[in-house]
């Protein structure tokens, strides 16, 4: 490893977003890739590990590499793993990560969070800013680990200011290779919706999100930031523009859609996210945009055209 | 998308389209704003609503020039008529004025977002959940917001109480002070006669989870509506006590009362 360059640990390395971040940083930094789920090959010059943050071997990485920074993208999403395993990885694992960062004098930590932490409720105002309470845990146990990860990051942000923790609460990240719930829905031919509900949503292209992460990491300004473009669209309009055929699920009484989803085992439309397809959670990204002079390059039309064109190519057997 | 484009072609005249293009309303690249307003839906419904405004209610609006062309504005009026027809008429009058039209936002009751179809439809027309945070954010964005400080006390009142102003909340004045917003009082005459109610079935309202269930004929009467907009009122953000704020609210209320009296004197008959 080049000792003149900073050494950065990037978690969640098997994910598409992490790989984009690695591509942007590998020229000017020594990268160490870590993932909870699988080991990925990212070239000979990038050491890659599949490791559980709660295992003793995790600390050895801090002993072996003198990390200057950590980009923690390895949050297990709500649609993956069991609730207990997610809690262990996302909360207890992250606590280990912060403790090691402090012990081994890491100078900067970036944590990727999600707008889900605000919670989807009928009384949500629009343009929710960073000071708003995190209500997601009230809705479902399945989002508790996401809220807890946030709370833990905030505790360490104040407890160890030398860690320079930056927390990014991103809106829906979509685009090529993204495997989250919303991206799977936009990419599918038939997309579920709740009859009579079409909440306003925000989308950010994976390229722009990778740029946002690199920008936030390269400029040390610790704090909590929403990341979202100044552009909005209703969910059902987004589906139509992405070339999806809408499958309307009855929405009242509230127990009915959950029953239908469970009966038909609609994994791409999980019951604990149902409220996010019913009520808007529109976040205010202006603080981040102003602080980092950030402006997404990909428009909503670019995003939806990608999904539409991909479907057309699949139809022609070219994809 | 497809249906909206079709309806726009069929229902929106080139003149109306040209007028709507003059409305200074910031939206994103696909015509939405953060509260769900949609340019295309709004254009279609406004185009249809012009007949309701001009022919059915034969609205006579004065003082529209008092509304500033830009910047944060709170339009404060008396509420009546069981349904939010008064808010729609006020909004249309401002959006359709010839000089520097604006697209004002109406604050709606908290149960609307839970109602399928209707909640999103109202959002697309510019209506917003009546939450102080929403109102504050919109004023910071330089929007014009319609607020009825009487709330359901005003819209749900019975015919025998018509044109009697109910208690005003102080929230709108705090928001105006905090956001340096101009207050435009408006006296609305005519909407009290659109859905006259003789009683409110409170147990049924409670059971249905709605604010009131009026005993009224299932028809909206074509009463002639007078909208009188008053002169701009401004208050400094001077850390006033609650008693002082209440005094300022009373000043606004007095002006609205005068504007209502003006409208009642102007009208020659209910229809």
Coordinates of C-alpha atoms in Angstrom, one line a residue, chain B residues 102-256:
Chain B
X102 CA -50.6 33.4 -8.2
X103 CA -51.4 29.9 -7.3
X104 CA -52.4 30.0 -3.6
X105 CA -52.3 27.0 -1.3
X106 CA -55.2 26.0 0.9
X107 CA -54.6 24.3 4.2
X108 CA -56.9 21.3 4.7
X109 CA -58.1 19.2 7.6
X110 CA -55.9 16.4 8.9
X111 CA -58.1 13.5 8.0
X112 CA -57.9 14.2 4.2
X113 CA -54.5 12.5 3.6
X114 CA -56.1 9.3 4.9
X115 CA -58.9 9.3 2.4
X116 CA -58.0 7.4 -0.8
X117 CA -58.1 9.3 -4.0
X118 CA -59.4 12.5 -2.5
X119 CA -56.3 13.2 -0.4
X120 CA -53.9 13.0 -3.3
X121 CA -56.4 14.8 -5.6
X122 CA -56.6 17.8 -3.3
X123 CA -52.8 17.8 -3.0
X124 CA -52.4 17.9 -6.8
X125 CA -54.7 21.0 -6.8
X126 CA -52.4 22.7 -4.3
X127 CA -54.2 21.9 -1.0
X128 CA -51.8 21.0 1.8
X129 CA -52.2 19.3 5.2
X130 CA -53.0 22.0 7.8
X131 CA -49.8 21.7 9.7
X132 CA -47.9 24.7 11.1
X133 CA -44.6 23.2 9.8
X134 CA -46.1 22.9 6.3
X135 CA -47.4 26.5 6.4
X136 CA -44.1 27.8 7.7
X137 CA -42.1 26.0 5.0
X138 CA -44.4 27.3 2.3
X139 CA -44.1 30.8 3.5
X140 CA -40.3 30.5 3.6
X141 CA -40.6 29.3 -0.1
X142 CA -42.5 32.6 -0.8
X143 CA -45.9 31.0 -1.4
X144 CA -49.4 32.5 -0.9
X145 CA -51.3 30.4 1.7
X146 CA -55.1 30.5 2.4
X147 CA -55.9 29.9 6.0
X148 CA -59.3 29.9 7.7
X149 CA -58.4 30.5 11.4
X150 CA -61.9 29.4 12.5
X151 CA -61.2 25.9 11.1
X152 CA -64.1 23.5 11.4
X153 CA -65.8 25.8 13.9
X154 CA -66.4 28.0 10.8
X155 CA -67.2 25.5 8.1
X156 CA -69.4 23.4 10.3
X157 CA -71.6 26.1 11.8
X158 CA -75.3 26.0 11.3
X159 CA -77.4 28.3 9.0
X160 CA -78.8 30.2 12.0
X161 CA -75.2 31.2 12.9
X162 CA -74.3 32.4 9.4
X163 CA -71.8 35.3 9.1
X164 CA -71.1 35.2 12.8
X165 CA -67.3 34.8 13.1
X166 CA -66.3 32.0 15.4
X167 CA -63.1 32.0 17.6
X168 CA -59.9 32.6 15.6
X169 CA -56.8 30.6 16.5
X170 CA -53.6 32.6 17.0
X171 CA -51.4 30.3 14.9
X172 CA -51.7 32.2 11.6
X173 CA -50.5 35.4 13.2
X174 CA -47.4 33.7 14.8
X175 CA -46.6 32.2 11.4
X176 CA -47.0 35.6 9.7
X177 CA -44.7 37.3 12.2
X178 CA -42.1 34.5 12.1
X179 CA -42.0 34.5 8.3
X180 CA -42.4 38.2 7.6
X181 CA -45.6 37.3 5.7
X182 CA -48.2 39.8 4.5
X183 CA -51.7 39.2 5.8
X184 CA -54.5 39.8 3.3
X185 CA -57.9 39.6 5.0
X186 CA -60.9 38.5 2.9
X187 CA -64.6 38.7 3.6
X188 CA -66.5 35.8 1.9
X189 CA -70.3 36.3 1.4
X190 CA -72.5 33.7 -0.3
X191 CA -70.9 30.4 0.8
X192 CA -73.0 30.3 3.9
X193 CA -76.0 29.8 1.6
X194 CA -74.5 27.1 -0.6
X195 CA -75.1 24.2 1.8
X196 CA -77.3 25.5 4.6
X197 CA -77.3 23.1 7.6
X198 CA -80.0 23.0 10.3
X199 CA -78.3 20.5 12.7
X200 CA -75.1 18.5 13.2
X201 CA -75.4 14.8 13.9
X202 CA -72.5 14.6 16.4
X203 CA -72.7 10.8 17.3
X204 CA -72.6 9.9 13.6
X205 CA -69.6 12.3 13.0
X206 CA -67.8 10.7 16.0
X207 CA -68.5 7.2 14.6
X208 CA -67.3 8.1 11.1
X209 CA -64.2 10.0 12.5
X210 CA -65.2 13.2 10.6
X211 CA -65.5 16.7 12.2
X212 CA -69.3 17.0 11.6
X213 CA -72.2 15.4 9.7
X214 CA -74.6 18.2 8.7
X215 CA -78.4 17.8 8.3
X216 CA -78.7 19.5 5.0
X217 CA -80.2 18.9 1.5
X218 CA -77.8 17.0 -0.7
X219 CA -77.4 19.8 -3.1
X220 CA -75.1 22.8 -3.4
X221 CA -77.2 25.9 -4.0
X222 CA -75.9 28.5 -6.6
X223 CA -75.7 31.4 -4.2
X224 CA -74.0 34.5 -5.6
X225 CA -70.6 34.8 -3.9
X226 CA -68.9 38.1 -3.1
X227 CA -65.2 38.1 -2.2
X228 CA -63.8 41.3 -0.8
X229 CA -60.0 41.3 -0.3
X230 CA -58.8 43.9 2.2
X231 CA -55.6 46.0 2.4
X232 CA -52.3 44.2 3.3
X233 CA -51.6 44.0 7.1
X234 CA -48.1 43.4 8.4
X235 CA -46.8 42.7 11.9
X236 CA -43.2 42.8 13.1
X237 CA -41.5 39.7 14.5
X238 CA -41.1 41.5 17.9
X239 CA -41.3 38.7 20.4
X240 CA -44.9 39.8 21.3
X241 CA -46.6 38.2 24.3
X242 CA -49.6 35.9 23.6
X243 CA -52.0 38.7 24.8
X244 CA -50.5 41.1 22.3
X245 CA -50.8 38.4 19.5
X246 CA -54.5 37.9 20.5
X247 CA -55.0 41.7 20.1
X248 CA -53.5 41.6 16.7
X249 CA -55.7 38.6 15.7
X250 CA -58.7 40.7 16.9
X251 CA -57.5 43.5 14.5
X252 CA -57.5 41.1 11.6
X253 CA -60.9 39.7 12.7
X254 CA -62.4 43.2 12.8
X255 CA -61.2 43.9 9.3
X256 CA -62.7 40.6 8.1

